[in-house]
Amino acid sequence: MKGLSKIKALLIDLSGTIHIDNEAIPGAVQAVQLLREHKIPFQFVTNTTKESQIRLCHRLNKLGFDVTSQEIYSSLSAAKRLIVSQELRPMLLLEEEALEDFQDVSTDNPNAVVIGLAPSKFNYNTLTEAFNLVLGGASLIAIHKARYFRTSAGLALGPGFVTGLEYSTGEKAVVVGKPEKEFFRSALEHLKGRNVSLNSLRLEDTLMIGDDVKDDINGAQEAGLKGALVKTGKYSDGDEEKVAQPPDLVFDSFPKLIEEYLSSNS
């Protein structure tokens, strides 16, 4: 397919693209293995905030993907980098399984509110506490603002309602995950750090693969990468026609894309 032969590296979304909950997308395990066999550089990127990187890695390995933690760049990683660089003491609205990534972060006397996908924390009293902290000058940080995501039971509400806190406090949240430009560029730098042969890799020679036309595809395109939408996960019919900038490529699934990509580069 036109354009695929110029791609030198891949950024690959996780949930909805290679797996849904605890079930791999059919053919995805084999597709990732083919990338390894052909020595194609890739980095998994995810907005998943429900669990730590180690737990996520363990779950993917149980599905057969044989992933290392260094192959995953998450929005939790980006949030941790921001917290450390600005010496913040956050109130962490995260599930217990995700807090493992922040064990060395001080949360005493919070001067920031960090929000991820944490259903057990999203209640009136906790959100009111966060509201008052922000009113008192604390930074408001959204790990991401995804509206929804796909589960085995269907679509589920994401942490996009952080906009409610923005409205109530009058403060705009800093977003660190997809679709922010810096997230994709940082993920690419992480990949380069694992593979020195990619030091001269250009943004436009990198393909972001995902199921969310806005957060995955448009976000990557805004950052200077190419974007390929797959029709799995949260994809709904016609998503590629609902955005001002259409995806560079559209495929029925991740395995179909990888099959075409390897064929174009053979």
CSV table of C-alpha atoms in Angstrom, one decimal:
chain,number,residue,atom,x,y,z
A,1,MET,CA,0.0,0.0,0.0
A,2,LYS,CA,1.2,3.5,-0.9
A,3,GLY,CA,3.1,5.1,2.0
A,4,LEU,CA,3.8,2.0,4.1
A,5,SER,CA,7.1,1.3,2.4
A,6,LYS,CA,8.5,4.6,3.8
A,7,ILE,CA,7.7,3.7,7.4
A,8,LYS,CA,10.7,2.8,9.5
A,9,ALA,CA,9.2,2.5,13.0
A,10,LEU,CA,5.9,1.9,14.7
A,11,LEU,CA,4.1,3.2,17.7
A,12,ILE,CA,1.3,0.8,18.7
A,13,ASP,CA,-1.7,1.4,20.9
A,14,LEU,CA,-2.7,-1.4,23.3
A,15,SER,CA,-6.3,-1.4,24.4
A,16,GLY,CA,-8.6,-1.8,21.5
A,17,THR,CA,-5.8,-2.3,19.0
A,18,ILE,CA,-4.0,-5.5,20.1
A,19,HIS,CA,-6.3,-6.5,23.0
A,20,ILE,CA,-9.6,-5.8,24.7
A,21,ASP,CA,-9.6,-6.4,28.4
A,22,ASN,CA,-8.0,-9.8,28.9
A,23,GLU,CA,-8.5,-11.1,25.4
A,24,ALA,CA,-6.1,-10.6,22.5
A,25,ILE,CA,-7.4,-9.3,19.2
A,26,PRO,CA,-7.4,-12.4,16.9
A,27,GLY,CA,-4.0,-12.6,15.1
A,28,ALA,CA,-2.4,-9.8,17.2
A,29,VAL,CA,0.0,-12.0,19.1
A,30,GLN,CA,1.3,-13.5,15.8
A,31,ALA,CA,1.5,-10.0,14.2
A,32,VAL,CA,3.7,-8.7,17.1
A,33,GLN,CA,5.9,-11.8,16.7
A,34,LEU,CA,6.3,-11.1,13.0
A,35,LEU,CA,7.5,-7.6,13.8
A,36,ARG,CA,10.1,-9.1,16.1
A,37,GLU,CA,11.2,-11.7,13.5
A,38,HIS,CA,11.6,-9.0,10.9
A,39,LYS,CA,13.4,-6.7,13.4
A,40,ILE,CA,10.9,-3.9,12.9
A,41,PRO,CA,11.4,-1.2,15.6
A,42,PHE,CA,8.3,-0.6,17.6
A,43,GLN,CA,7.1,0.9,20.9
A,44,PHE,CA,3.8,0.2,22.6
A,45,VAL,CA,2.1,3.4,23.7
A,46,THR,CA,-1.0,3.6,25.9
A,47,ASN,CA,-3.2,5.9,27.9
A,48,THR,CA,-4.1,3.0,30.3
A,49,THR,CA,-4.0,4.3,33.9
A,50,LYS,CA,-5.8,1.5,35.7
A,51,GLU,CA,-2.7,-0.4,36.5
A,52,SER,CA,1.1,0.0,36.9
A,53,GLN,CA,3.4,-0.7,34.0
A,54,ILE,CA,4.6,-3.9,35.6
A,55,ARG,CA,1.0,-5.2,36.1
A,56,LEU,CA,0.1,-4.2,32.5
A,57,CYS,CA,3.2,-6.0,31.2
A,58,HIS,CA,2.3,-9.1,33.2
A,59,ARG,CA,-1.2,-9.1,31.8
A,60,LEU,CA,0.0,-8.7,28.2
A,61,ASN,CA,2.4,-11.6,28.7
A,62,LYS,CA,-0.4,-13.8,30.0
A,63,LEU,CA,-2.1,-13.1,26.7
A,64,GLY,CA,1.0,-14.3,24.8
A,65,PHE,CA,2.6,-11.1,23.7
A,66,ASP,CA,6.0,-11.6,25.5
A,67,VAL,CA,6.4,-7.9,26.3
A,68,THR,CA,9.1,-6.2,28.4
A,69,SER,CA,8.3,-3.2,30.5
A,70,GLN,CA,10.8,-1.1,28.4
A,71,GLU,CA,8.6,-1.8,25.3
A,72,ILE,CA,5.7,0.1,26.9
A,73,TYR,CA,5.5,3.9,27.1
A,74,SER,CA,2.4,4.9,29.1
A,75,SER,CA,0.7,8.1,30.1
A,76,LEU,CA,1.6,7.2,33.6
A,77,SER,CA,5.2,7.4,32.6
A,78,ALA,CA,4.6,10.8,31.1
A,79,ALA,CA,2.8,11.9,34.3
A,80,LYS,CA,5.6,10.7,36.5
A,81,ARG,CA,8.1,12.6,34.4
A,82,LEU,CA,6.1,15.8,34.8
A,83,ILE,CA,5.7,15.3,38.6
A,84,VAL,CA,9.4,14.8,39.2
A,85,SER,CA,10.5,17.6,36.9
A,86,GLN,CA,8.3,20.1,38.6
A,87,GLU,CA,8.8,18.7,42.1
A,88,LEU,CA,5.1,18.3,42.7
A,89,ARG,CA,3.3,16.6,45.6
A,90,PRO,CA,0.2,15.3,44.0
A,91,MET,CA,-3.1,14.1,45.2
A,92,LEU,CA,-3.3,11.0,43.0
A,93,LEU,CA,-6.7,10.0,41.8
A,94,LEU,CA,-5.6,6.6,40.6
A,95,GLU,CA,-6.5,3.0,41.3
A,96,GLU,CA,-4.3,1.1,43.8
A,97,GLU,CA,-3.0,-1.0,41.0
A,98,ALA,CA,-1.6,2.1,39.3
A,99,LEU,CA,-0.1,3.8,42.4
A,100,GLU,CA,2.8,1.3,42.3
A,101,ASP,CA,4.4,3.6,39.6
A,102,PHE,CA,4.4,6.5,42.1
A,103,GLN,CA,5.7,4.8,45.3
A,104,ASP,CA,8.7,7.2,45.5
A,105,VAL,CA,6.6,10.4,45.0
A,106,SER,CA,5.7,12.5,48.0
A,107,THR,CA,2.0,13.1,48.4
A,108,ASP,CA,2.2,15.1,51.7
A,109,ASN,CA,0.5,18.6,51.6
A,110,PRO,CA,-0.5,18.3,47.9
A,111,ASN,CA,0.2,21.1,45.5
A,112,ALA,CA,-1.2,19.2,42.5
A,113,VAL,CA,-4.2,17.0,41.6
A,114,VAL,CA,-3.4,14.2,39.1
A,115,ILE,CA,-6.4,12.4,37.6
A,116,GLY,CA,-6.4,9.1,35.7
A,117,LEU,CA,-9.0,6.4,35.2
A,118,ALA,CA,-10.0,5.6,38.8
A,119,PRO,CA,-13.6,4.5,39.2
A,120,SER,CA,-13.2,3.7,42.9
A,121,LYS,CA,-12.0,7.3,43.5
A,122,PHE,CA,-14.7,9.1,41.5
A,123,ASN,CA,-17.1,10.0,44.2
A,124,TYR,CA,-18.5,13.4,45.4
A,125,ASN,CA,-16.3,13.7,48.5
A,126,THR,CA,-13.1,12.9,46.8
A,127,LEU,CA,-13.8,15.2,43.8
A,128,THR,CA,-14.8,18.0,46.2
A,129,GLU,CA,-11.4,17.6,47.9
A,130,ALA,CA,-9.7,17.8,44.6
A,131,PHE,CA,-11.9,20.8,43.7
A,132,ASN,CA,-10.8,22.7,46.8
A,133,LEU,CA,-7.1,21.9,46.3
A,134,VAL,CA,-7.3,23.4,42.8
A,135,LEU,CA,-9.1,26.5,44.1
A,136,GLY,CA,-6.3,26.8,46.6
A,137,GLY,CA,-3.7,27.0,43.9
A,138,ALA,CA,-2.9,23.3,43.2
A,139,SER,CA,-2.1,22.3,39.6
A,140,LEU,CA,-4.7,20.3,37.8
A,141,ILE,CA,-3.2,17.5,35.7
A,142,ALA,CA,-5.1,15.0,33.6
A,143,ILE,CA,-3.2,11.9,32.7
A,144,HIS,CA,-5.5,11.8,29.7
A,145,LYS,CA,-9.1,13.0,28.8
A,146,ALA,CA,-10.4,10.0,26.8
A,147,ARG,CA,-14.2,10.1,26.6
A,148,TYR,CA,-14.6,6.4,26.7
A,149,PHE,CA,-12.9,3.0,26.0
A,150,ARG,CA,-13.9,-0.5,24.9
A,151,THR,CA,-14.3,-3.3,27.4
A,152,SER,CA,-15.5,-6.9,26.9
A,153,ALA,CA,-19.0,-5.7,28.0
A,154,GLY,CA,-19.0,-2.7,25.7
A,155,LEU,CA,-18.1,1.0,25.9
A,156,ALA,CA,-17.2,2.5,29.3
A,157,LEU,CA,-16.8,6.0,30.5
A,158,GLY,CA,-13.3,7.4,30.5
A,159,PRO,CA,-11.8,10.2,32.7
A,160,GLY,CA,-12.8,12.9,30.1
A,161,PHE,CA,-15.2,14.3,32.8
A,162,VAL,CA,-12.1,16.1,34.2
A,163,THR,CA,-13.6,18.9,32.2
A,164,GLY,CA,-16.2,19.1,35.0
A,165,LEU,CA,-13.4,20.1,37.4
A,166,GLU,CA,-12.1,22.6,34.8
A,167,TYR,CA,-15.5,24.2,34.6
A,168,SER,CA,-16.1,24.3,38.4
A,169,THR,CA,-12.6,25.6,39.2
A,170,GLY,CA,-12.0,27.8,36.2
A,171,GLU,CA,-8.6,26.2,35.7
A,172,LYS,CA,-7.5,24.4,32.6
A,173,ALA,CA,-6.0,20.9,33.1
A,174,VAL,CA,-2.5,20.1,31.8
A,175,VAL,CA,-2.9,16.9,29.8
A,176,VAL,CA,0.1,14.6,29.5
A,177,GLY,CA,-1.1,11.5,27.6
A,178,LYS,CA,-2.5,11.1,24.1
A,179,PRO,CA,-3.4,13.2,22.1
A,180,GLU,CA,-0.8,15.6,23.3
A,181,LYS,CA,2.1,16.2,20.8
A,182,GLU,CA,4.7,15.9,23.5
A,183,PHE,CA,3.5,12.4,24.5
A,184,PHE,CA,4.1,11.0,21.0
A,185,ARG,CA,7.4,12.7,20.7
A,186,SER,CA,8.5,11.4,24.1
A,187,ALA,CA,7.4,7.9,23.2
A,188,LEU,CA,9.5,8.1,20.0
A,189,GLU,CA,12.5,9.3,22.0
A,190,HIS,CA,12.0,6.4,24.4
A,191,LEU,CA,12.1,4.1,21.3
A,192,LYS,CA,15.3,5.8,20.1
A,193,GLY,CA,16.8,5.2,23.5
A,194,ARG,CA,16.3,1.5,23.1
A,195,ASN,CA,17.7,1.4,19.5
A,196,VAL,CA,20.6,3.7,18.7
A,197,SER,CA,20.3,3.0,15.0
A,198,LEU,CA,17.1,5.1,15.0
A,199,ASN,CA,18.9,8.4,16.0
A,200,SER,CA,18.2,9.9,12.6
A,201,LEU,CA,14.6,8.6,12.5
A,202,ARG,CA,12.2,11.4,11.3
A,203,LEU,CA,8.7,11.9,12.8
A,204,GLU,CA,7.1,11.5,9.3
A,205,ASP,CA,8.8,8.0,8.9
A,206,THR,CA,7.0,6.8,12.1
A,207,LEU,CA,3.5,5.3,12.0
A,208,MET,CA,1.1,5.5,15.0
A,209,ILE,CA,-1.4,2.6,15.0
A,210,GLY,CA,-4.6,2.9,17.1
A,211,ASP,CA,-8.4,2.5,17.3
A,212,ASP,CA,-9.2,6.1,18.4
A,213,VAL,CA,-9.3,8.5,15.5
A,214,LYS,CA,-8.9,11.5,17.7
A,215,ASP,CA,-6.5,10.6,20.5
A,216,ASP,CA,-4.4,8.1,18.6
A,217,ILE,CA,-4.5,9.2,15.0
A,218,ASN,CA,-5.1,12.9,14.9
A,219,GLY,CA,-2.9,13.4,18.0
A,220,ALA,CA,0.0,11.6,16.2
A,221,GLN,CA,-0.6,13.5,13.0
A,222,GLU,CA,-0.5,16.8,14.9
A,223,ALA,CA,2.9,15.7,16.3
A,224,GLY,CA,4.2,15.1,12.8
A,225,LEU,CA,3.8,11.3,12.6
A,226,LYS,CA,1.7,9.3,10.2
A,227,GLY,CA,-1.5,7.7,11.6
A,228,ALA,CA,-3.2,4.4,10.8
A,229,LEU,CA,-6.7,3.7,12.2
A,230,VAL,CA,-7.8,0.1,12.9
A,231,LYS,CA,-11.5,-0.9,13.0
A,232,THR,CA,-11.4,-2.7,16.3
A,233,GLY,CA,-11.8,-1.6,19.9
A,234,LYS,CA,-13.7,1.7,20.3
A,235,TYR,CA,-13.9,2.2,16.5
A,236,SER,CA,-17.4,3.0,15.2
A,237,ASP,CA,-18.5,3.0,11.6
A,238,GLY,CA,-17.4,6.1,9.8
A,239,ASP,CA,-15.0,7.4,12.5
A,240,GLU,CA,-12.5,8.2,9.8
A,241,GLU,CA,-15.0,10.6,8.2
A,242,LYS,CA,-15.8,12.5,11.4
A,243,VAL,CA,-12.6,14.4,11.7
A,244,ALA,CA,-11.1,17.3,9.8
A,245,GLN,CA,-7.9,15.5,9.1
A,246,PRO,CA,-8.5,11.9,8.0
A,247,PRO,CA,-6.2,9.0,8.9
A,248,ASP,CA,-3.3,8.4,6.5
A,249,LEU,CA,-4.3,4.8,6.4
A,250,VAL,CA,-7.3,2.7,7.6
A,251,PHE,CA,-7.3,-1.1,8.1
A,252,ASP,CA,-9.8,-3.7,9.4
A,253,SER,CA,-7.4,-4.8,12.2
A,254,PHE,CA,-3.8,-4.6,13.5
A,255,PRO,CA,-2.9,-8.0,12.0
A,256,LYS,CA,-4.2,-6.9,8.6
A,257,LEU,CA,-2.1,-3.8,8.8
A,258,ILE,CA,1.1,-5.7,9.8
A,259,GLU,CA,0.5,-8.2,7.0
A,260,GLU,CA,0.3,-5.3,4.4
A,261,TYR,CA,3.3,-3.5,6.0
A,262,LEU,CA,5.6,-6.5,5.8
A,263,SER,CA,4.5,-7.2,2.3
A,264,SER,CA,5.2,-3.6,1.3
A,265,ASN,CA,8.7,-3.9,2.7
A,266,SER,CA,9.7,-7.3,1.5
